[in-house]
């Protein structure tokens, strides 16, 4: 049944899973690690692949596999952050946006500016800057057209610049 | 340095691409230990372990193994051997349930012959029970049981069984003529090479030749006869000659118990034992043990040939047990030197209590399994309702509460969150299982609670307005057919990471009390927004999603989201920066309105 109507390169789902795990685990781990920190990265990566195994029949073939995994990982990260949000409302609020100020071009300043953006902007910027995705790939992960992804990225970069000015102005 | 913070962002990647990460394959194996949700859902029933396997032709095969007996259900095909298949009326489903034993051959590793510990070929009964479907081809169906491999979890109860047939091997065709079965299998079989290939062929040949009408087997891979490369001893097996059991004599243990098969569930009394053996002076020692190890019968029988040749043997073993149980049939060769047991073989077999009509049949277990799932659903439903109600009450109290207060409430909310999630996980499994069993079960319809009023929106183009009304009415009635009819499934988006079947997704969501239909109907009754584009305009419900940020959403449009969303949700939208709730959208190109999404979250 596994290959009825599927592509001609059908292999046992277990083998396919092992192969995609071996190939994409590092990228997925880095993706979740960048967003959740290394403490939770292993769990989130494992959860992402657990989802992939449950839906192994729906995982697109290469070269789209990793983008699909990013899409799943994005939801896993969002869930993890939702859980954290409830717990951390107090501490987050207390910490506010007391981001370290720095000079233009300073990574810390850029990170602080990133933190000041809304999550949608943050994610599109991170995907472009850290995962190095192009518009078509961004669209695949975010579930929108390449055009829309390009526009979102453009707007997000503008807002990042604006946020940098804001945070950078702090003494 | 660049003025563009995006460039410095690139340079401040917390985990750069060259950060070394090694895939922990042990984690992969642990994930594989679970089963893919749709193709192979794991069952965890109170009575024991169960699992589902896909067989040829898209059929479901469900198996419950726990305590005395096994259950298998298939969704579209009825595997059966030449053995008895009984039909019993079901009380919980409209379809009768068929039960039986399909006997296939797997390898077992244990001391079994003078040449070592195996693995050896043995017959294994794959007991099954199915919601009745037309019996198509018993031979093909039995083969599909073979291709499916040993049931997961069976190892817990005895030595490991293994199959050399590569997972994913499919039956393409099988014909039987003049005592010769010609079986065409998919190219996955090529993965079995050398000894593994020979083992795979042995499994196929023994399984098929158990049928009276089949004496020999021709195996094709994608229509091409298997080459000698697949068998370890090419000189013994000509390329296209049909294979017989004799070709694989060396795969057998010294004493081969053919009947009853391992895990046989027929419960015959007397137990009719048949087999072949190559033992000293052709003397086969036999013993039947009860579940507690008590000897119920002991004796010997003579094979038709011995001491260097393989002969047939048979015996009838009468027994008496107080209640039905799995006993153990043991066969061995008594050492001529000291009488110790050589080449011992053991089969777990079902023993009927005196006066019993049969073992607790697989059909009965299937009915029980369905009833259990239904009862479980009832309990989980109740629990979920009460958790959700309490969570809503706690959340309402938390709104506006200063952050240094309400610690207990926050703790309770987190606890309830966890309980809701766990209960939904449980319900989700019940949903999978009822689906897989082919049971018709009620899916709640949250849309019925939606207000029947759909305010006129004079600004909408007529096709958009008409599509809006159709979806609104269908959502209120949970009219899945209409919903299916008004969407283009291939382009419709309903949740990221899912694809293909929005209706199936919503049914599950309804089952888990997410109330998607209430929200879809509710959103459509609220103000809309438009997102202009180059080619199409998006009409979006509710209007809140059409704003770049939650802060931009005018107060009246926020208020319009009540009561589906309240202060607590608004706070989380504000925190997130934008509307996070359910949304529905159509595209409009000036002539045609297309429903393009209905999404939760994100």
XYZ file of C-alpha atoms in Angstrom:
773
model
C 0.000 0.000 0.000
C 2.800 2.368 0.836
C 3.604 3.044 -2.755
C 0.238 2.776 -4.455
C -0.102 5.904 -6.460
C 3.036 7.311 -4.901
C 6.272 7.989 -6.658
C 8.292 5.246 -8.214
C 11.105 5.621 -5.740
C 8.966 4.282 -2.927
C 10.982 2.814 -0.088
C 9.897 1.472 3.257
C 8.577 4.385 5.305
C 10.955 3.525 8.150
C 13.931 3.757 5.841
C 12.702 6.971 4.357
C 12.276 8.377 7.838
C 15.757 7.319 8.927
C 17.206 8.910 5.822
C 15.414 12.202 6.273
C 16.246 12.210 9.978
C 19.941 11.674 9.296
C 19.960 14.280 6.586
C 17.889 17.046 8.119
C 18.259 16.666 11.876
C 21.145 19.149 12.094
C 19.227 21.843 10.206
C 16.063 21.281 12.220
C 18.008 21.254 15.479
C 19.676 24.531 14.566
C 16.324 26.004 13.562
C 14.636 25.209 16.871
C 17.791 25.960 18.848
C 17.965 29.455 17.402
C 14.440 30.143 18.610
C 14.153 28.228 21.853
C 17.725 28.051 23.054
C 19.776 24.908 23.346
C 18.042 23.644 26.500
C 14.830 22.873 24.649
C 16.271 22.298 21.190
C 16.631 18.524 21.441
C 13.058 18.064 22.609
C 11.657 20.353 19.959
C 13.709 18.712 17.206
C 12.540 15.278 18.325
C 8.961 16.475 18.409
C 9.310 17.873 14.902
C 10.531 14.531 13.628
C 7.838 12.683 15.553
C 5.310 14.741 13.616
C 7.161 13.944 10.410
C 6.948 10.230 11.158
C 3.238 10.406 11.914
C 2.752 12.152 8.593
C 5.464 10.353 6.684
C 3.091 9.826 3.772
C 2.668 13.568 3.437
C 6.259 14.664 3.718
C 7.139 16.114 0.325
C 10.112 14.658 -1.540
C 13.427 16.461 -1.844
C 14.211 19.271 -2.296
C 11.144 20.405 -0.367
C 11.560 18.095 2.627
C 13.535 20.511 4.779
C 11.152 23.385 4.081
C 8.260 21.202 5.159
C 10.167 20.278 8.307
C 10.810 23.968 8.986
C 7.076 24.526 8.697
C 6.399 21.821 11.270
C 9.238 23.032 13.483
C 7.752 26.498 13.347
C 4.545 25.163 14.853
C 6.397 23.136 17.427
C 8.333 26.249 18.429
C 5.130 28.294 18.534
C 3.549 25.714 20.837
C 6.568 25.676 23.091
C 6.534 29.454 23.242
C 2.808 29.575 23.950
C 3.383 27.299 26.916
C 6.237 29.475 28.052
C 4.235 32.645 27.591
C 1.661 31.668 30.084
C 4.302 30.711 32.592
C 6.542 33.635 31.923
C 4.087 36.457 31.499
C 5.351 38.075 34.638
C 9.039 37.796 33.956
C 8.703 38.823 30.334
C 6.751 41.879 31.279
C 9.254 42.758 33.964
C 12.154 42.367 31.573
C 10.326 44.526 29.023
C 12.403 45.480 26.080
C 15.360 46.515 28.136
C 17.589 45.490 25.293
C 21.255 46.280 25.364
C 21.906 49.350 23.310
C 24.755 49.426 20.887
C 26.116 51.001 17.796
C 24.717 50.542 14.329
C 25.824 47.284 12.856
C 26.340 45.851 16.293
C 24.878 42.316 16.410
C 23.543 42.912 19.910
C 21.723 45.987 18.688
C 20.288 44.047 15.768
C 19.124 41.287 18.099
C 17.547 43.826 20.395
C 15.777 45.408 17.459
C 14.647 41.957 16.329
C 13.197 41.273 19.750
C 11.183 44.464 19.528
C 9.406 43.343 16.345
C 6.198 41.356 16.140
C 6.605 37.581 15.900
C 5.645 37.450 12.226
C 8.373 39.918 11.278
C 10.825 38.202 13.573
C 10.259 34.847 11.976
C 10.572 36.011 8.382
C 13.788 37.844 9.254
C 15.244 34.867 11.078
C 14.355 32.504 8.268
C 16.084 34.793 5.793
C 19.085 35.708 7.932
C 19.756 32.494 9.817
C 18.308 29.713 7.700
C 19.307 31.622 4.580
C 16.026 31.028 2.771
C 15.083 32.780 -0.456
C 11.611 34.090 -1.284
C 10.301 30.847 -2.749
C 11.535 28.859 0.236
C 10.186 31.447 2.670
C 6.816 31.127 0.988
C 6.904 27.357 1.376
C 7.645 27.579 5.085
C 5.244 30.412 5.831
C 2.473 29.095 3.628
C 2.264 32.047 1.275
C 3.355 32.894 -2.251
C 7.004 33.781 -2.989
C 5.804 37.243 -3.888
C 4.022 37.704 -0.595
C 7.061 36.318 1.225
C 9.332 38.801 -0.513
C 7.018 41.643 0.466
C 6.829 40.436 4.047
C 10.590 40.237 4.230
C 10.953 43.686 2.746
C 8.532 45.186 5.251
C 10.121 43.315 8.111
C 13.554 44.625 7.166
C 12.178 48.145 7.134
C 10.631 47.679 10.530
C 13.861 46.158 11.830
C 15.691 49.278 10.747
C 13.084 51.442 12.440
C 13.286 49.356 15.599
C 17.055 49.663 15.580
C 16.719 53.418 15.499
C 14.344 53.246 18.447
C 16.436 50.944 20.585
C 19.638 52.538 19.413
C 18.466 55.903 20.595
C 18.462 54.718 24.141
C 21.392 56.065 26.123
C 30.069 47.784 9.106
C 26.851 47.842 7.195
C 24.152 50.209 8.310
C 21.587 47.519 7.494
C 20.780 45.644 10.715
C 19.675 42.701 8.573
C 23.314 42.122 7.647
C 24.413 42.190 11.261
C 21.519 39.878 12.046
C 23.053 37.414 9.611
C 26.288 37.737 11.534
C 24.645 37.059 14.875
C 23.150 33.670 14.147
C 22.974 31.910 17.544
C 23.641 28.564 15.847
C 25.511 29.144 12.602
C 25.241 26.626 9.783
C 28.658 25.250 10.634
C 27.644 24.595 14.229
C 28.201 20.842 14.452
C 25.070 18.784 15.123
C 25.068 15.025 14.832
C 21.764 13.310 14.160
C 21.079 11.090 17.178
C 19.834 8.024 15.323
C 18.733 6.439 18.593
C 16.075 9.155 18.754
C 15.004 8.251 15.232
C 14.590 4.641 16.293
C 12.613 5.682 19.348
C 10.313 7.745 17.159
C 9.969 4.784 14.813
C 8.933 2.715 17.808
C 5.762 4.706 17.692
C 3.721 4.362 14.571
C 2.805 6.826 11.869
C -0.516 8.263 12.869
C -2.567 7.512 9.814
C -0.735 4.697 8.174
C 0.014 2.759 11.290
C -1.638 4.075 14.411
C -0.466 2.540 17.632
C -3.139 1.242 19.929
C -2.736 1.247 23.599
C -5.676 -0.479 25.155
C -5.973 -1.368 28.785
C -6.031 -5.036 27.844
C -2.715 -5.013 26.083
C -0.925 -3.883 23.037
C -2.513 -3.381 19.706
C -1.355 -2.111 16.399
C -2.575 -1.440 12.952
C -0.855 -2.373 9.774
C -1.584 -1.531 6.213
C -2.071 -4.374 3.839
C -2.308 -4.524 0.093
C -4.957 -2.600 -1.717
C -5.273 0.061 0.918
C -6.914 -2.158 3.480
C -6.598 -1.542 7.166
C -5.485 -4.286 9.353
C -6.068 -3.770 12.975
C -4.743 -6.035 15.543
C -5.215 -6.172 19.226
C -2.985 -8.404 21.185
C -3.589 -8.707 24.817
C -4.360 -11.616 27.032
C -6.077 -14.532 25.416
C -6.310 -13.818 21.773
C -5.732 -11.329 19.095
C -7.933 -9.140 17.017
C -7.342 -7.905 13.566
C -9.642 -5.742 11.579
C -9.239 -4.764 8.001
C -11.026 -1.916 6.403
C -11.321 -3.162 2.894
C -10.307 -6.745 2.577
C -10.905 -9.931 4.459
C -7.801 -11.987 4.895
C -8.572 -15.610 5.422
C -6.921 -18.901 4.960
C -8.510 -22.053 3.792
C -9.344 -22.474 7.463
C -12.590 -21.738 9.153
C -14.033 -18.275 8.890
C -17.008 -17.588 11.043
C -19.404 -14.722 10.893
C -20.968 -13.212 13.956
C -23.432 -10.411 14.194
C -22.061 -7.319 15.795
C -23.965 -5.382 18.351
C -22.097 -2.154 17.897
C -21.678 -2.008 14.163
C -23.988 -2.704 11.321
C -21.547 -5.078 9.680
C -21.004 -8.650 10.802
C -17.564 -9.538 12.038
C -15.496 -12.307 10.507
C -12.795 -14.062 12.445
C -10.150 -16.611 11.661
C -6.482 -17.573 11.679
C -4.286 -16.724 8.720
C -1.180 -18.869 8.909
C 2.012 -17.362 7.541
C 5.676 -18.224 8.013
C 8.203 -16.214 9.924
C 11.642 -16.930 11.271
C 12.329 -17.587 14.914
C 15.714 -17.647 16.585
C 16.099 -20.396 19.099
C 17.876 -23.700 19.495
C 16.264 -25.841 16.858
C 18.590 -28.105 14.928
C 21.995 -29.733 15.047
C 23.471 -26.919 12.960
C 22.794 -24.144 15.434
C 20.316 -21.695 16.847
C 18.552 -20.737 13.683
C 16.759 -18.645 12.665
C 14.242 -21.223 11.544
C 11.057 -21.012 9.619
C 7.885 -21.625 11.614
C 4.170 -21.220 10.909
C 2.561 -18.359 12.810
C -1.173 -17.813 13.138
C -2.142 -14.216 12.535
C -5.544 -14.247 14.125
C -7.844 -11.652 12.805
C -11.288 -10.286 13.067
C -12.755 -8.004 10.484
C -15.833 -5.967 10.057
C -17.230 -7.902 7.183
C -16.114 -7.082 3.711
C -16.370 -9.209 0.635
C -13.949 -12.102 0.838
C -11.968 -11.580 -2.304
C -9.067 -13.965 -2.541
C -7.976 -15.942 0.518
C -4.566 -16.698 -0.996
C -3.836 -13.066 -1.767
C -5.113 -11.955 1.610
C -2.980 -14.469 3.457
C 0.004 -13.220 1.502
C -0.815 -9.696 2.579
C -0.598 -10.866 6.189
C 2.820 -12.276 5.394
C 3.966 -9.030 3.786
C 2.735 -7.067 6.784
C 5.250 -8.887 8.963
C 4.966 -10.092 12.548
C 2.580 -8.046 14.674
C 4.341 -5.380 16.627
C 4.584 -6.306 20.259
C 4.314 -10.039 19.720
C 7.891 -10.360 20.947
C 6.795 -9.414 24.423
C 5.062 -12.746 24.759
C 7.720 -14.992 23.332
C 10.877 -15.211 21.272
C 11.360 -12.673 18.502
C 9.799 -13.447 15.164
C 11.299 -11.929 12.072
C 10.549 -11.648 8.408
C 13.012 -11.315 5.571
C 10.388 -9.738 3.363
C 11.358 -6.075 3.084
C 8.754 -3.777 4.550
C 6.849 -2.103 1.777
C 6.915 -5.111 -0.532
C 3.555 -5.213 -2.261
C 1.651 -7.972 -3.930
C 1.091 -6.980 -7.539
C -0.664 -10.121 -8.760
C -1.161 -13.749 -7.934
C -2.562 -16.546 -10.045
C -2.920 -20.210 -9.266
C -2.996 -22.851 -12.020
C -2.170 -26.573 -12.045
C -0.868 -26.518 -8.496
C 1.538 -23.682 -9.251
C 1.052 -20.218 -7.803
C 2.657 -17.386 -9.721
C 3.143 -14.430 -7.436
C 4.279 -11.046 -8.671
C 5.759 -8.768 -6.012
C 6.984 -5.198 -6.101
C 10.647 -4.328 -6.456
C 11.047 -3.677 -2.733
C 11.686 -7.405 -2.538
C 15.025 -6.857 -4.276
C 16.322 -5.369 -1.056
C 16.435 -8.927 0.273
C 19.651 -10.354 -1.113
C 21.588 -13.528 -0.531
C 20.484 -15.390 2.582
C 17.809 -12.787 3.256
C 16.410 -13.251 -0.229
C 16.415 -16.975 0.224
C 14.646 -16.580 3.551
C 12.051 -14.332 1.964
C 11.386 -16.890 -0.778
C 11.110 -19.643 1.818
C 8.488 -17.634 3.698
C 6.479 -17.098 0.523
C 6.735 -20.720 -0.600
C 5.790 -22.201 2.766
C 2.929 -19.765 3.279
C 1.403 -20.433 -0.128
C 1.943 -24.179 -0.214
C -0.048 -24.467 2.983
C -3.056 -24.120 0.697
C -4.126 -27.508 -0.657
C -4.324 -26.220 -4.214
C -0.723 -25.012 -4.281
C 2.317 -27.264 -4.499
C 4.893 -24.957 -6.010
C 5.458 -21.244 -6.403
C 6.938 -19.024 -9.061
C 8.043 -15.658 -7.731
C 8.295 -12.627 -9.995
C 9.564 -9.169 -9.162
C 7.733 -6.581 -11.221
C 6.891 -9.311 -13.706
C 10.434 -10.662 -14.008
C 11.211 -14.119 -12.595
C 13.537 -13.966 -9.585
C 17.060 -14.646 -10.640
C 19.426 -17.034 -9.013
C 21.058 -14.015 -7.393
C 18.212 -13.876 -4.965
C 18.780 -17.395 -3.730
C 21.926 -18.411 -1.994
C 22.372 -21.690 -3.797
C 21.761 -20.994 -7.472
C 22.906 -24.411 -8.558
C 20.034 -25.940 -6.648
C 17.311 -23.693 -7.953
C 17.025 -23.101 -11.654
C 16.056 -19.575 -12.567
C 12.484 -20.104 -13.458
C 11.628 -23.458 -11.980
C 8.770 -23.237 -9.543
C 9.983 -23.428 -5.977
C 8.757 -26.074 -3.580
C 9.180 -26.700 0.119
C 11.924 -29.158 -0.705
C 14.089 -26.305 -1.960
C 14.205 -24.852 1.529
C 14.601 -27.895 3.750
C 17.636 -26.336 5.395
C 15.540 -23.408 6.659
C 13.600 -25.727 8.956
C 14.206 -26.640 12.551
C 14.878 -30.290 13.260
C 11.288 -30.579 14.426
C 8.826 -28.492 12.457
C 5.441 -28.111 14.117
C 3.137 -27.351 11.206
C -0.074 -27.492 13.110
C -1.157 -25.980 15.402
C 0.700 -22.886 14.288
C 2.402 -20.576 16.748
C -0.353 -18.500 18.420
C -3.076 -20.721 16.931
C -6.450 -19.758 18.339
C -8.741 -22.537 17.123
C -8.815 -24.242 20.502
C -9.394 -27.691 19.037
C -9.718 -30.532 21.509
C -8.106 -32.954 21.041
C -5.284 -30.889 19.724
C -4.316 -32.291 16.347
C -0.552 -32.025 16.004
C 1.164 -32.485 12.640
C 4.658 -31.710 11.479
C 7.878 -32.952 10.008
C 11.028 -34.004 11.815
C 14.505 -35.228 11.208
C 15.339 -36.805 14.557
C 17.107 -39.837 15.947
C 15.180 -43.013 15.229
C 12.265 -40.802 14.089
C 10.992 -40.460 17.632
C 9.384 -37.120 18.441
C 8.624 -36.354 22.092
C 5.618 -34.136 22.728
C 4.196 -32.381 25.749
C 1.349 -30.006 26.350
C 1.659 -27.495 29.181
C -1.057 -25.336 30.689
C -0.634 -21.638 31.243
C 0.798 -22.328 34.706
C 3.322 -24.807 33.337
C 1.442 -27.897 34.533
C 1.912 -30.901 32.242
C -1.444 -31.701 30.639
C -0.192 -34.442 28.345
C 3.093 -36.118 27.510
C 4.020 -38.786 24.981
C 5.909 -39.649 21.842
C 5.076 -40.221 18.238
C 6.950 -41.725 15.314
C 7.829 -39.774 12.205
C 7.699 -41.582 8.880
C 11.452 -41.261 8.539
C 14.336 -40.450 10.883
C 18.040 -40.381 11.689
C 19.138 -38.410 8.671
C 15.895 -38.030 6.785
C 12.860 -35.852 7.363
C 9.572 -37.598 7.960
C 5.999 -36.615 8.759
C 4.497 -37.102 12.185
C 1.139 -36.540 13.759
C -0.507 -36.940 17.141
C -3.800 -36.231 18.841
C -3.538 -34.655 22.244
C -6.652 -34.603 24.424
C -6.622 -32.180 27.336
C -8.784 -30.682 30.027
C -8.458 -27.140 31.347
C -10.736 -25.310 33.742
C -10.751 -22.140 31.726
C -9.584 -21.029 28.312
C -5.908 -20.141 28.182
C -2.780 -20.098 26.105
C -0.921 -23.332 26.680
C 2.410 -24.432 25.284
C 2.920 -27.322 22.914
C 6.475 -28.585 23.256
C 8.276 -30.961 20.882
C 11.836 -32.273 21.164
C 14.202 -35.067 20.416
C 15.262 -37.000 23.473
C 19.035 -37.342 23.526
C 20.097 -40.931 23.046
C 22.934 -40.289 25.482
C 21.228 -38.836 28.520
C 17.612 -38.308 27.595
C 18.017 -34.542 27.670
C 15.906 -32.457 25.312
C 17.418 -31.555 21.967
C 16.091 -29.151 19.362
C 13.148 -28.199 21.482
C 10.334 -26.319 19.797
C 7.461 -24.579 21.560
C 4.237 -23.185 20.197
C 1.834 -21.087 22.203
C -1.630 -22.382 21.361
C -5.069 -21.563 22.637
C -6.719 -24.247 24.765
C -10.481 -24.297 25.214
C -12.003 -25.061 28.577
C -14.232 -28.158 28.620
C -17.646 -27.300 27.326
C -16.494 -24.024 25.806
C -17.753 -23.387 22.359
C -14.506 -21.695 21.454
C -11.889 -19.249 22.589
C -13.055 -15.739 23.400
C -13.260 -14.990 19.765
C -11.473 -12.231 18.076
C -14.877 -10.927 17.070
C -15.886 -10.646 20.682
C -12.694 -8.784 21.415
C -13.274 -6.499 18.497
C -16.722 -5.689 19.803
C -15.233 -5.122 23.211
C -12.569 -2.899 21.732
C -15.182 -0.786 20.004
C -17.308 -0.623 23.131
C -14.236 0.318 25.141
C -13.372 3.095 22.744
C -16.927 4.384 22.906
C -16.870 4.338 26.702
C -13.468 5.976 26.739
C -14.768 8.651 24.457
C -17.677 9.327 26.780
C -15.383 9.724 29.773
C -12.863 11.874 27.936
C -15.658 14.066 26.550
C -16.978 14.706 30.032
C -13.526 15.396 31.417
C -12.644 17.747 28.565
C -15.854 19.709 28.986
C -15.212 20.242 32.667
C -11.537 21.182 32.178
C -12.440 23.659 29.441
C -15.170 25.222 31.560
C -12.850 25.601 34.527
C -10.057 26.947 32.354
C -12.391 29.575 30.896
C -13.425 30.593 34.408
C -9.825 30.821 35.608
C -8.754 32.745 32.515
C -11.613 35.181 33.068
C -10.398 35.850 36.602
C -6.832 36.347 35.403
C -7.778 39.083 32.950
C -6.487 42.404 34.239
C -5.038 40.860 37.353
C -1.686 42.431 38.278
C 1.133 40.031 37.569
C 2.242 39.815 41.165
C -1.131 38.412 42.102
C -3.042 35.314 41.252
C -0.099 32.929 41.438
C -2.397 30.091 42.450
C -4.768 30.843 39.613
C -1.881 30.875 37.165
C -0.632 27.579 38.465
C -4.112 26.130 38.167
C -4.423 27.469 34.612
C -1.161 25.820 33.623
C -2.319 22.561 35.188
C -5.646 22.766 33.334
C -3.814 23.500 30.095
C -1.903 20.311 30.540
C -5.021 18.306 31.383
C -6.859 19.681 28.369
C -3.947 18.757 26.125
C -3.718 15.244 27.557
C -7.444 14.673 27.288
C -7.396 15.839 23.691
C -4.514 13.476 22.952
C -6.605 10.646 24.330
C -9.635 11.659 22.327
C -7.513 11.959 19.226
C -6.409 8.356 19.653
C -9.999 7.257 20.132
C -10.899 9.105 16.941
C -8.142 7.303 15.017
C -9.178 3.960 16.361
C -12.871 4.336 15.675
C -12.037 5.549 12.192
C -9.704 2.669 11.551
C -12.257 0.164 12.800
C -14.710 1.513 10.272
C -17.191 2.364 13.002
C -19.823 4.970 12.266
C -19.669 7.319 15.191
C -21.203 10.627 15.963
C -19.171 13.729 15.360
C -20.320 16.706 17.387
C -21.542 19.725 15.478
C -20.516 22.953 17.155
C -21.980 24.931 14.236
C -25.452 24.214 15.561
C -24.718 26.589 18.430
C -23.982 29.463 16.057
C -26.547 32.206 15.712
C -28.653 31.681 12.592
C -28.395 35.370 11.723
C -26.101 36.302 8.899
C -26.162 40.082 8.580
C -26.322 41.447 5.048
C -23.127 42.996 3.835
C -24.164 45.262 0.979
C -20.568 45.891 -0.062
C -19.867 42.290 -1.036
C -19.910 41.287 -4.719
C -22.824 38.902 -5.325
C -20.715 35.720 -5.852
C -18.766 36.464 -2.684
C -21.977 37.017 -0.755
C -23.458 33.816 -2.100
C -20.345 31.772 -1.260
C -20.387 33.297 2.208
C -23.953 32.206 2.754
C -23.357 28.646 1.493
C -20.391 28.153 3.797
C -22.216 29.756 6.708
C -25.189 27.424 6.336
C -23.002 24.372 5.773
C -20.900 25.179 8.838
C -24.007 25.609 10.997
C -25.282 22.218 9.831
C -21.839 20.549 9.758
C -22.757 19.648 6.207
C -19.433 18.093 5.281
C -20.513 17.258 1.780
C -21.367 20.856 0.928
C -18.188 22.103 2.548
C -16.211 19.663 0.455
C -18.114 20.833 -2.613
C -17.349 24.528 -2.211
C -13.601 24.207 -1.720
C -10.764 23.362 -4.048
C -8.935 20.895 -1.837
C -5.596 21.120 -3.580
C -5.206 24.826 -2.926
C -7.307 25.216 0.185
C -5.373 25.907 3.323
C -6.699 25.131 6.735
C -3.695 24.543 8.967
C -0.049 24.660 8.220
C 1.676 21.324 7.995
C -1.529 19.564 7.062
C -2.678 19.036 3.571
C -5.245 17.129 1.643
C -8.362 16.665 3.710
C -9.742 19.752 5.430
C -13.028 18.013 6.232
C -11.262 15.113 7.935
C -9.241 17.651 9.874
C -12.343 19.547 10.986
C -14.124 16.378 11.977
C -11.223 15.540 14.221
C -11.233 19.103 15.578
C -14.951 18.841 16.289
C -14.300 15.552 18.027
C -11.694 17.293 20.204
C -14.080 20.162 21.114
C -12.173 22.803 19.186
C -15.519 23.797 17.659
C -14.216 24.738 14.209
C -17.686 24.954 12.660
C -18.917 27.336 15.343
C -15.942 29.555 14.659
C -16.252 29.414 10.879
C -19.953 30.277 10.998
C -19.277 32.848 13.710
C -16.503 34.542 11.782
C -18.565 34.811 8.624
C -21.286 36.628 10.562
C -18.783 39.274 11.681
C -17.434 42.329 9.832
C -15.090 41.556 6.972
C -11.949 43.232 5.761
C -10.330 43.318 2.364
C -6.736 42.834 1.380
C -6.242 44.223 -2.107
C -3.763 42.495 -4.373
C -2.487 42.728 -7.917
C -4.678 40.017 -9.320
C -7.198 39.143 -6.680
C -8.728 40.827 -3.699
C -8.967 38.812 -0.522
C -12.201 39.104 1.424
C -11.284 38.209 4.941
C -13.384 37.354 7.986
C -13.079 38.637 10.633
C -11.856 42.089 9.676
C -9.223 42.068 12.414
C -6.885 39.974 10.300
C -6.808 42.610 7.579
C -4.874 44.980 9.812
C -1.100 44.875 10.003
C -1.163 44.889 13.763
C -3.645 44.268 16.560
C -3.104 47.846 17.708
C -4.586 49.051 14.420
C -7.838 47.133 14.820
C -10.573 49.676 15.638
C -12.409 49.154 18.888
C -15.795 48.311 17.311
C -14.194 45.571 15.226
C -12.507 44.152 18.292
C -15.799 44.186 20.157
C -17.385 42.346 17.233
C -15.148 39.365 18.000
C -17.000 38.745 21.245
C -18.176 36.366 22.538
C -16.035 33.929 20.533
C -12.997 35.792 21.767
C -12.742 37.785 24.986
C -10.370 39.929 27.000
C -7.936 37.103 27.610
C -7.672 36.437 23.878
C -7.361 40.139 23.139
C -4.461 40.325 25.552
C -2.745 37.482 23.751
C -3.395 39.115 20.347
C -1.884 42.311 21.689
C 1.084 40.403 23.011
C 1.552 38.625 19.711
C 1.034 41.819 17.765
C -1.775 40.634 15.559
C -5.042 38.743 15.403
C -4.397 35.085 16.131
C -7.804 33.515 15.934
C -9.862 31.644 13.392
C -10.068 33.259 9.991
C -11.823 32.628 6.735
C -10.874 34.102 3.396
C -12.099 34.179 -0.176
C -10.264 35.376 -3.228
C -12.127 37.508 -5.724
C -10.822 38.227 -9.199
C -13.790 40.258 -10.371
C -15.725 37.300 -11.701
C -15.159 34.358 -9.419
C -15.118 33.935 -5.663
C -12.974 31.099 -4.344
C -12.800 29.954 -0.751
C -9.080 29.824 -0.138
C -8.648 29.354 3.572
C -10.186 28.713 6.943
C -7.411 28.672 9.470
C -6.951 28.432 13.163
C -3.997 29.978 14.957
C -0.840 31.152 13.280
